[in-house]
Coordinates of C-alpha atoms in Angstrom, one line a residue:
X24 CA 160.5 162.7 120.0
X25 CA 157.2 164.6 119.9
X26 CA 154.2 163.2 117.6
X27 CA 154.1 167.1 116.5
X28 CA 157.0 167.3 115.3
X29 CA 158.0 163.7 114.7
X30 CA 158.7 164.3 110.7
X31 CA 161.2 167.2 111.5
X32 CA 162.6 165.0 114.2
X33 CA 163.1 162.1 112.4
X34 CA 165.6 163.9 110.0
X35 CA 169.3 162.9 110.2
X36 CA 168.4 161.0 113.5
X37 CA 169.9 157.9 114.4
X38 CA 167.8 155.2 114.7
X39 CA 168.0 151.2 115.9
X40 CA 165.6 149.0 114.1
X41 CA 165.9 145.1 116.4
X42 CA 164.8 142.6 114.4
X43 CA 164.4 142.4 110.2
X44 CA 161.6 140.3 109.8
X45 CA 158.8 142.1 107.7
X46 CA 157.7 144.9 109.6
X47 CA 161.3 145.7 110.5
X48 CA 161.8 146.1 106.6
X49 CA 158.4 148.3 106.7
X50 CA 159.8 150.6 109.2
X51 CA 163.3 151.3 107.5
X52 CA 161.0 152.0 104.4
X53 CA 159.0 154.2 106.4
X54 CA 161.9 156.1 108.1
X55 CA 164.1 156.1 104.4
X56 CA 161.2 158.8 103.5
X57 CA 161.8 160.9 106.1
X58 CA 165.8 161.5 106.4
X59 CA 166.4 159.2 109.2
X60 CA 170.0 157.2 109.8
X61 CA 169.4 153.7 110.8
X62 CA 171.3 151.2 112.6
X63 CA 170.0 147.7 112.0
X64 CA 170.3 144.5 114.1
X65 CA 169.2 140.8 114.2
X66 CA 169.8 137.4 115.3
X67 CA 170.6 136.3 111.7
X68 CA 173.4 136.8 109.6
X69 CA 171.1 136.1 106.3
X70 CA 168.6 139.1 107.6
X71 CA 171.3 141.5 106.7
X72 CA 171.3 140.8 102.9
X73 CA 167.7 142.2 102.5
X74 CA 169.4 145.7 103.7
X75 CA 171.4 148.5 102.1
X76 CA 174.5 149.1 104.0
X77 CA 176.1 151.4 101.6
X78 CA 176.8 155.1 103.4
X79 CA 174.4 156.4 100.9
X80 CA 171.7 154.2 102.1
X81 CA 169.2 154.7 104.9
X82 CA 171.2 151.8 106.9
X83 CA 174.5 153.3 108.0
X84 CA 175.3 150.1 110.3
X85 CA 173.9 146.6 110.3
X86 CA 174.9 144.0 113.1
X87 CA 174.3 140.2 113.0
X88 CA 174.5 138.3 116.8
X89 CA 173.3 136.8 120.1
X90 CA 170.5 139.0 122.3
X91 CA 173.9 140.0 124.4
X92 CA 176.1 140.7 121.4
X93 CA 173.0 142.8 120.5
X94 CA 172.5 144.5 123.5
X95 CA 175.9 145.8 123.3
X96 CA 175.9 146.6 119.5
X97 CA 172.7 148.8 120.7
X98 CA 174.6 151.0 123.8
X99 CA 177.6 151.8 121.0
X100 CA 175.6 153.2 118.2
X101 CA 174.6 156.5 119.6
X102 CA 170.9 156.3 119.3
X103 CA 168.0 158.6 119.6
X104 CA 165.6 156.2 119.2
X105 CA 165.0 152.5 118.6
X106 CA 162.3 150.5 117.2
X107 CA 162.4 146.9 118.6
X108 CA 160.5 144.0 116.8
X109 CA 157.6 141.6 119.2
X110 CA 160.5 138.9 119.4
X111 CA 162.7 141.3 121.9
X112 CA 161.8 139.9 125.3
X113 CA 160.7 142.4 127.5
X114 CA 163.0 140.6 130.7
X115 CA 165.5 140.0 127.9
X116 CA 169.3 141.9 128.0
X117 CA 168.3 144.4 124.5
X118 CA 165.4 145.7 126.7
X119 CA 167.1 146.3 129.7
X120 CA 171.0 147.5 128.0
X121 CA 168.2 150.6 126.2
X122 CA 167.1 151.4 129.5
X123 CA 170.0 151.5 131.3
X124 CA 171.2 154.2 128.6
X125 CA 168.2 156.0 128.6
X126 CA 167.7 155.5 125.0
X127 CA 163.8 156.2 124.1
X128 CA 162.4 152.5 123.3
X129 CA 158.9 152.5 121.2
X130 CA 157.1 149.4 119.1
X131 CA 156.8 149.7 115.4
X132 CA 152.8 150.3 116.3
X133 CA 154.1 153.1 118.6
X134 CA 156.0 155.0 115.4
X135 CA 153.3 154.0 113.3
X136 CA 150.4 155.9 115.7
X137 CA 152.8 159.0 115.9
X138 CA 152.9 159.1 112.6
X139 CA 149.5 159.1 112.1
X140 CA 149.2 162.0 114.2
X141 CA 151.5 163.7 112.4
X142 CA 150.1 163.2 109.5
X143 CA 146.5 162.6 109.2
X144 CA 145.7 162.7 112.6
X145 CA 141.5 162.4 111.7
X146 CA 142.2 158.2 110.8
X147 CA 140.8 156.5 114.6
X148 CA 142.5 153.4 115.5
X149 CA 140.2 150.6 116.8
X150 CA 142.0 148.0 118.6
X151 CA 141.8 144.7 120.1
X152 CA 144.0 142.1 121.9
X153 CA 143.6 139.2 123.9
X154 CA 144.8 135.6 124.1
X155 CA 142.7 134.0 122.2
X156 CA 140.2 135.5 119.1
X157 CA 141.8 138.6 118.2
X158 CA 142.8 138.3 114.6
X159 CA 139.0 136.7 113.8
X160 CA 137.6 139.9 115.6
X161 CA 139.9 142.0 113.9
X162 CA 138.7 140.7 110.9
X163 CA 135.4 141.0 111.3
X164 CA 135.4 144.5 112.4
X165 CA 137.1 145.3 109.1
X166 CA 134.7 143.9 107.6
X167 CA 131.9 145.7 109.5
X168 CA 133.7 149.1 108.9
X169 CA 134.0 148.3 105.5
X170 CA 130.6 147.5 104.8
X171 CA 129.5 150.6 106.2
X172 CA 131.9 152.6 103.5
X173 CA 134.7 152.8 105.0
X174 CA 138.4 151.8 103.4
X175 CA 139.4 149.8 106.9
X176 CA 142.0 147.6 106.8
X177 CA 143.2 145.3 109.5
X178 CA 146.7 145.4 110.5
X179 CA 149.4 144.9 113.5
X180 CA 149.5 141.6 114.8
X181 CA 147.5 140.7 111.5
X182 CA 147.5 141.7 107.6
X183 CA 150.3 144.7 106.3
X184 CA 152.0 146.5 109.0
X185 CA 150.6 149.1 110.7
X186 CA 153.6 151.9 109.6
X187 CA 153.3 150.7 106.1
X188 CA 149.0 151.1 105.6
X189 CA 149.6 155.0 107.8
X190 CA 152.5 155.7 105.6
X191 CA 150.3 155.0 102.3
X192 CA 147.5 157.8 103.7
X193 CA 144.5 156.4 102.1
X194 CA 142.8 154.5 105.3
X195 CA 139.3 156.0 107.2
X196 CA 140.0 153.9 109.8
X197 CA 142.5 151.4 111.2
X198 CA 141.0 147.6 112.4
X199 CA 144.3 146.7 114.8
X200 CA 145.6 143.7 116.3
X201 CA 147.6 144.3 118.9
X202 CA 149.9 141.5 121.0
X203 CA 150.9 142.1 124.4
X204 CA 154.4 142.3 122.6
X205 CA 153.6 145.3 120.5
X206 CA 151.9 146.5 123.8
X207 CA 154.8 146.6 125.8
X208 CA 156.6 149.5 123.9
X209 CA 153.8 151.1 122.7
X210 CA 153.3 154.6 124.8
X211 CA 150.9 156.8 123.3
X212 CA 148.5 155.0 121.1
X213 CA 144.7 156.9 122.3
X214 CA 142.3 154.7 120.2
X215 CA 138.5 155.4 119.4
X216 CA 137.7 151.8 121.2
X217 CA 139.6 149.0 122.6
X218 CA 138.8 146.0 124.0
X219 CA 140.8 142.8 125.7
X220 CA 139.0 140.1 124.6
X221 CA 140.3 137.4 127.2
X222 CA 143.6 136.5 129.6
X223 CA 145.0 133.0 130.2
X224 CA 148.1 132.1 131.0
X225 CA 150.6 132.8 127.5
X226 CA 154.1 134.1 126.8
X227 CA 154.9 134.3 130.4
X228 CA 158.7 133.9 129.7
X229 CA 158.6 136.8 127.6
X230 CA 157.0 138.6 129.4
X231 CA 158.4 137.9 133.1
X232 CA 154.9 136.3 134.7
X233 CA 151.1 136.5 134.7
X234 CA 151.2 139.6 136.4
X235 CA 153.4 141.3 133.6
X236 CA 151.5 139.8 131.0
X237 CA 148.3 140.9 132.1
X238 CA 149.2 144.8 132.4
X239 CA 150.7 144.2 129.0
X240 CA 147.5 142.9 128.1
X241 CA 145.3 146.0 129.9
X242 CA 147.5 149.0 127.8
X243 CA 145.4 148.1 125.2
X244 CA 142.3 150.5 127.5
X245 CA 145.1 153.7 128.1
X246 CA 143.4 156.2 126.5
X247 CA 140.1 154.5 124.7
X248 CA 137.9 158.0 123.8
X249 CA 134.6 156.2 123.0
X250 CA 134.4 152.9 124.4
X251 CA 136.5 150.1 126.6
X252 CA 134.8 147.1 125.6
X253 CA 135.0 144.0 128.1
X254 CA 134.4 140.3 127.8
X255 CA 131.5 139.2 130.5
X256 CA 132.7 136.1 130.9
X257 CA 136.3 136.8 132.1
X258 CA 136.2 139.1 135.1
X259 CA 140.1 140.2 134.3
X260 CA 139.2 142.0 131.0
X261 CA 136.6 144.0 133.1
X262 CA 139.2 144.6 136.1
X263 CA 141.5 146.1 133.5
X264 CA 138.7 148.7 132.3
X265 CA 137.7 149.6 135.6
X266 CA 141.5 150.5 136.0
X267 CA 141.7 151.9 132.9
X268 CA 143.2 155.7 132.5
X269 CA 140.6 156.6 129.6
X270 CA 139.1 160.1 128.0
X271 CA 136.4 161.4 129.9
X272 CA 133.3 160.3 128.1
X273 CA 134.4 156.6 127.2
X274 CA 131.9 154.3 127.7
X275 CA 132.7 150.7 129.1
X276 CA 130.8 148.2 127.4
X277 CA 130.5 144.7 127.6
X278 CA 129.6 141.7 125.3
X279 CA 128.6 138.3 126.2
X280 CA 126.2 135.2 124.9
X281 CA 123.4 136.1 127.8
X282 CA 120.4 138.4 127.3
X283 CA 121.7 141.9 127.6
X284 CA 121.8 144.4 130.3
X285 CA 122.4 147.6 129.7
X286 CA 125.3 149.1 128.4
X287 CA 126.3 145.8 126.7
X288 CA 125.8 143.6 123.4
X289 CA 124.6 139.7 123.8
X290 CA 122.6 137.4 122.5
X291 CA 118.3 136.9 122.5
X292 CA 117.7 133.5 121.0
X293 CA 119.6 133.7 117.8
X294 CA 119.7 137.4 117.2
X295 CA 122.9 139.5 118.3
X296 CA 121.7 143.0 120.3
X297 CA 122.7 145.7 120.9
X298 CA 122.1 147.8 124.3
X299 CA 125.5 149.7 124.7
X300 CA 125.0 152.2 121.9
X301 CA 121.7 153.1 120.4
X302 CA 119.7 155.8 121.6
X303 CA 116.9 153.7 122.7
X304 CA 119.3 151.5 124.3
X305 CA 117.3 152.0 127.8
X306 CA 114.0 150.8 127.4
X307 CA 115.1 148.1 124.4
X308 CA 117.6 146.4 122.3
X309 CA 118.7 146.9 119.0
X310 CA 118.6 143.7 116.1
X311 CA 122.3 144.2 114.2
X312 CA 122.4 140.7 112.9
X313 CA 121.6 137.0 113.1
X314 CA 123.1 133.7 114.0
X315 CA 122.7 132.9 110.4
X316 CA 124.4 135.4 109.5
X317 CA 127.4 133.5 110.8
X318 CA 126.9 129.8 109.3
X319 CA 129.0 130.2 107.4
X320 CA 131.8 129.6 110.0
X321 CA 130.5 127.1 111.5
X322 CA 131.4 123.5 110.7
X323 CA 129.7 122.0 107.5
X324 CA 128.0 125.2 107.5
X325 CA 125.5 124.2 110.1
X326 CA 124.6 127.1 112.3
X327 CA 123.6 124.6 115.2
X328 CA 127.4 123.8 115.1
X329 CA 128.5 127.2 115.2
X330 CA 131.5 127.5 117.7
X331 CA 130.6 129.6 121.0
X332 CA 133.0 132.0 120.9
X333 CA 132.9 132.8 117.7
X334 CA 129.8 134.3 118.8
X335 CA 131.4 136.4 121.3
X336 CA 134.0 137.4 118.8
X337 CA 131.1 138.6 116.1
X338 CA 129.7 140.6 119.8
X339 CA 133.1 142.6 120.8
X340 CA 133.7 143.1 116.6
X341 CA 130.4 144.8 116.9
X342 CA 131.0 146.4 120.0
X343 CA 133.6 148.4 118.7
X344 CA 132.6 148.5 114.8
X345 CA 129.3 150.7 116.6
X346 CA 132.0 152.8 118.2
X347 CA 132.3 154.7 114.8
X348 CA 130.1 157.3 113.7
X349 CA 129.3 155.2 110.3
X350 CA 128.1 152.1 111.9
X351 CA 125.8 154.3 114.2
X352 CA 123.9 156.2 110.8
X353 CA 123.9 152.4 109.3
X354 CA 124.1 149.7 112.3
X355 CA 122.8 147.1 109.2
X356 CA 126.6 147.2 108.4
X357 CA 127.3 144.7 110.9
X358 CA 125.3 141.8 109.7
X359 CA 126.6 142.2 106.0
X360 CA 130.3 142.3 107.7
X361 CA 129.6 139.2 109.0
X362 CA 128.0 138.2 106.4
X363 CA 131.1 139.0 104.0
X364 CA 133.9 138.3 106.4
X365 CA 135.7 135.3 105.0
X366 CA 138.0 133.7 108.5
X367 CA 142.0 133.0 108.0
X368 CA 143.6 130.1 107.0
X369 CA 143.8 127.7 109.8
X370 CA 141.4 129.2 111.7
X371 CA 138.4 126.9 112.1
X372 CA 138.0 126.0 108.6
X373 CA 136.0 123.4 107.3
X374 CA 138.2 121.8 104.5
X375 CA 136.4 118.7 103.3
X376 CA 133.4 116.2 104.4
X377 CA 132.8 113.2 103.4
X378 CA 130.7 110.1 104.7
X379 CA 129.0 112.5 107.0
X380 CA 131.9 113.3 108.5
X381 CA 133.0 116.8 108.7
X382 CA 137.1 117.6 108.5
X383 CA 138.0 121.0 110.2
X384 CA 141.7 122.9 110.2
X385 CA 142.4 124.9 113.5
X386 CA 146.0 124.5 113.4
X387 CA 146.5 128.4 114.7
X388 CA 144.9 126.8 118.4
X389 CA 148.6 126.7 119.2
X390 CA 147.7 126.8 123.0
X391 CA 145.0 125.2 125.7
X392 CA 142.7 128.4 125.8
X393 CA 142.2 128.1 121.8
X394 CA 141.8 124.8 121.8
X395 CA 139.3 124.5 124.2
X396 CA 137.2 127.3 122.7
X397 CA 137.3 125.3 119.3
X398 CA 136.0 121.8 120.8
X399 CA 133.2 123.2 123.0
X400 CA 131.5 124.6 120.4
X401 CA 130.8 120.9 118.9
X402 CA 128.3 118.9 120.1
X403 CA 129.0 116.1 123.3
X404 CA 130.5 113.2 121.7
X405 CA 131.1 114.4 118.6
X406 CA 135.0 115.1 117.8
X407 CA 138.1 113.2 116.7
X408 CA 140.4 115.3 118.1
X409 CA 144.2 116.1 116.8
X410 CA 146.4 117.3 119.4
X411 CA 149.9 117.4 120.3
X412 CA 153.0 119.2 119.4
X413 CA 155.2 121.1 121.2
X414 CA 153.1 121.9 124.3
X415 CA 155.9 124.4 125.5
X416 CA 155.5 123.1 129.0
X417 CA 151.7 123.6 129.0
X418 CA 150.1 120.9 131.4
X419 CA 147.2 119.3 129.2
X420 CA 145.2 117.7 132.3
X421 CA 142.7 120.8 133.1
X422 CA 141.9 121.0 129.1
X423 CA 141.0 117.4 128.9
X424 CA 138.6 117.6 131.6
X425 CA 137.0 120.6 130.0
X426 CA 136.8 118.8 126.6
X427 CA 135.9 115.5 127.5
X428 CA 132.3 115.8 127.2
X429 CA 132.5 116.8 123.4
X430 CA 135.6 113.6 122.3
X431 CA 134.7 110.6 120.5
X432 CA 138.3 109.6 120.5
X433 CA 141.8 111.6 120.2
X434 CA 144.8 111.4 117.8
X435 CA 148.0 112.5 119.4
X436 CA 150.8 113.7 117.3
X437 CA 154.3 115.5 118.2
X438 CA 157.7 114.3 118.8
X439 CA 157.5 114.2 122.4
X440 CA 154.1 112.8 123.3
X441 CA 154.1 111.6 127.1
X442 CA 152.7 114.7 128.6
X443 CA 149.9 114.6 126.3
X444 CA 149.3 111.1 126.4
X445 CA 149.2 111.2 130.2
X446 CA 146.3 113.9 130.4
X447 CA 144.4 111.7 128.1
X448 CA 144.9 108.9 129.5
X449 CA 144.5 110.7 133.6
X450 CA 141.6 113.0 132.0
X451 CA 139.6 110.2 130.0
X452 CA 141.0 106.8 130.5
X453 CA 138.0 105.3 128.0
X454 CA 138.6 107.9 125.7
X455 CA 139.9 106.0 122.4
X456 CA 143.5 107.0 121.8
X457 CA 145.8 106.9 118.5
X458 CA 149.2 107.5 118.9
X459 CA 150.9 108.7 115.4
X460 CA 155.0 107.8 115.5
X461 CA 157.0 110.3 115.0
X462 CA 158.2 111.1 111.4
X463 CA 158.6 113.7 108.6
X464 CA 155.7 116.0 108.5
X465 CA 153.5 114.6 105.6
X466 CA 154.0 111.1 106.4
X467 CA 152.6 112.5 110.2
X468 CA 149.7 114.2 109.3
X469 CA 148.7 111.5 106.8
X470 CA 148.8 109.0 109.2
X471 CA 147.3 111.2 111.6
X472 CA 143.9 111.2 108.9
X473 CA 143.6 107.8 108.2
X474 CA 143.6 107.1 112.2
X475 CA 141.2 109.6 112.5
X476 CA 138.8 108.4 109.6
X477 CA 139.2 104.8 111.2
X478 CA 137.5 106.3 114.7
X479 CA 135.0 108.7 113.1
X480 CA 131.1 108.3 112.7
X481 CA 128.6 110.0 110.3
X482 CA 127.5 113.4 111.8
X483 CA 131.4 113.7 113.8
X484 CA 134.0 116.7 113.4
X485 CA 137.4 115.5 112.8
X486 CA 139.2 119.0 114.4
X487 CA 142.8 119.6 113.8
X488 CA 143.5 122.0 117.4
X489 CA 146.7 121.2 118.4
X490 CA 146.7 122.9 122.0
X491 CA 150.1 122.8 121.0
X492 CA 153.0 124.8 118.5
X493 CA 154.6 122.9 115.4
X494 CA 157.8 123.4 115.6
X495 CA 158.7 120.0 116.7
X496 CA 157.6 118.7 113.4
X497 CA 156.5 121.2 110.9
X498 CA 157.9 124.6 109.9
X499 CA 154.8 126.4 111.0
X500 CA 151.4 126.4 112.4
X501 CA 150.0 126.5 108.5
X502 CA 152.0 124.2 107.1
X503 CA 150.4 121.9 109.5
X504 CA 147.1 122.9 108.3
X505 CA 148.0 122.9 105.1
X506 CA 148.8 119.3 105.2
X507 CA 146.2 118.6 107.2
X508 CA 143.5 119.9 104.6
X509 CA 145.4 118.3 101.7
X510 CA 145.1 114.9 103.3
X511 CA 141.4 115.5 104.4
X512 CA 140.4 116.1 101.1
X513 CA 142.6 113.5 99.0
X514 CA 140.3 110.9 101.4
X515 CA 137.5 112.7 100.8
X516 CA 138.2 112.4 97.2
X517 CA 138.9 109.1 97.7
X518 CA 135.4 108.0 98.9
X519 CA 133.9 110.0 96.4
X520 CA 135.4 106.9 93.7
X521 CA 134.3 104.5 95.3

């Protein structure tokens, strides 16, 4: 199918949506509109009573199974296309039964982008992946684009789903988080900017290896018009631009917490610069905004405790917000972004204080790369640290070593807790150590606060980054947090009485 004449295309075609989680919803929607037959499949039996089967419908054939009953479902239905969801490993049988049939095989970003083209093809895409730190650049670069005017909302990997804000028509510009999931099956997405924020080691079942992952990782460049921007501190996000197949023209720029060179963004004392886009950008830097303009994220408010890299995410948010004409005529649009952006839930929140103790929620650092960033951005000897879960194999001994400088002591939760406990113990043998039992997830977390109150001093961050997912003992990443924060605050309230 042809972005030009993807509408006409799409009539009467048959189409396989994998998976029927939200977006897959969003993309029957989307394709209801525009005549298409649709074949629906997922792992769940219960996913299929959110769809119309009736003939009449949009969904002409919905199928409930394993990833090989799936596979086969998909070679039988006669397909033009299919749409698969970021859950269909790209080593996995769905993947390789489409190919071996030669049916085309796009990501729900992919049909949205077409789309776009086909029907307001004047609305850039910025984008941005990375291991670690998209969705709070993502954010911010909303936020930048919107405070210079412009209706910019973030989507993807974050926020409504991609086909859902294009099929609406009422965006200038599209802030986008992309996974290396979405980036797998996406084909022809040219964006305004891009950038890879970062690689570590993530997903690498999914995906096949490190190797896979990274050129996953690196699509996010194919294409960039006006700028490729590159973290300074990780070589492999710089490797992937030089390698890049980009439009003629596109600048590479990169952003880091030094003084900048030119044809990058960084940091002079505590004011961000700019010396990748302004006209001057030869002879001197450009102010765009202010440490202080990001105390607000930092924990208790206090800019001296303000996380390194969310530094560098405010720098490669700005990086690419400059990327658009608006930002250029009105560069002041990046401080009041940053200013105005507000940062997830779970997401290095501060959620209560008390006692001089500050109490902070990063239950999304589900791995060692986001947890790390988290506790060395607090001062040496300063953190009770929460961690634990299920490490999904992760070995916790090189993060400890990297951390130890900034623990006061550690609490260690999770049903299986010997891996963890041993890279404490190997990492930081005098580290003061708090093992929570195993339980039902309130009970856990509570325990979890009272331990960590019992080991805290005035001036200390209490820091809920797991290194580690929760589906040992919690539904989800946020209802950890959520519980966490709850039981913060009821002790902060408690010491209030007293």
């Amino acid at each position: 199918m042809s972005s030009t004449n993807l509408i006409r295309d799409l009539r009467d075609a048959r189409v396989g949506i994998v998976g029927l989680g939200r977006t897959g919803l969003a993309v029957i929607d989307v394709l209801a509109t525009y005549g298409a037959r649709v074949s629906a499949f997922d792992a769940r039996e219960e996913a299929l009573e959110a769809l119309d089967v009736r003939r009449s419908g949009p969904v002409v054939e919905a199928r409930a199974g394993n990833d090989e009953q799936v596979a086969r479902a998909v070679t039988e239905a006669d397909l033009r296309l299919l749409i698969v969801s970021p859950g269909v490993a790209a080593t996995g049988p769905v993947m390789a039964a489409a190919a071996a049939v030669g049916i085309e095989t796009w990501s729900e970003i992919e049909l949205a982008w077409r789309l776009q083209q086909a029907t307001r093809p004047q609305v850039p895409w910025i984008t941005v992946t990375g291991t670690d730190g998209k969705t709070t650049t993502v954010g911010m670069l909303s936020s930048m684009l919107g405070a210079a005017g412009l209706e910019a909302p973030a989507v993807g990997n974050i926020g409504l789903p991609a086909i859902s804000v294009v099929a609406e028509g009422r965006s200038d510009v599209l802030a986008v988080e992309l996974s290396s999931f979405q980036l797998h099956t996406t084909r022809t997405l040219s964006p305004l900017a891009a950038s890879c924020l970062n690689v570590a080691a993530d997903h690498l079942d999914w995906h096949g290896g490190q190797d896979a992952y990274t050129a996953d990782k690196a699509r996010v460049y194919a294409r960039a018009r006006r700028a490729a921007v590159y973290n300074l501190a990780d070589a492999a996000t710089l490797a992937m631009v030089e390698q890049a197949d980009v439009v003629e023209g596109c600048r590479a720029i990169g952003f880091g917490l030094a003084v900048p060179g030119l044809g990058q963004l960084g940091l002079v004392e505590d004011v961000l610069i700019d010396r990748g886009w302004h006209d001057d950008r030869r002879s001197h830097g450009l102010e765009l905004a202010t440490l202080a303009d990001l105390a607000h994220l930092a924990p208790g408010g206090d800019v001296g405790r303000l996380p390194a890299h969310v530094v560098a995410d405010a720098l490669a948010a700005a990086a690419l917000a400059m990327s658009h004409d608006a930002v250029q005529a009105g560069p002041e649009a990046v401080a009041r972004g940053l200013r105005a952006y507000t940062p997830g839930a779970h997401r290095l929140v501060t959620v209560a204080q008390a006692d001089g103790v500050t109490w902070v929620d990063d239950s999304k650092a589900t791995n060692t790369h986001s947890a790390r960033a988290a506790l060395t951005g607090l001062p040496e000897g300063s953190a009770v640290w929460l961690v634990g879960g299920d490490t999904k194999g992760a070995d916790l001994h090189e993060l400890v070593t990297r951390v130890r400088s900034r623990l006061r002591a550690a609490v260690v939760l999770g049903r299986e807790q010997e891996a963890v406990v041993a890279a404490l113990r190997d990492g930081a043998p005098d580290l003061p150590l708090v093992q929570v039992p195993d339980g039902e997830g309130a009970a856990v977390i509570d325990a979890a606060v009272r331990a960590a109150a019992s080991l805290a001093h005035p001036g200390d961050t209490v820091i809920l980054a797991p290194a580690a997912a929760s589906w040992d003992q919690f539904r989800s990443y946020a209802e950890r947090g959520d519980l966490f924060a709850a039981a913060a605050q009821r002790l902060a309230d408690e010491g209030t009485r007293q």
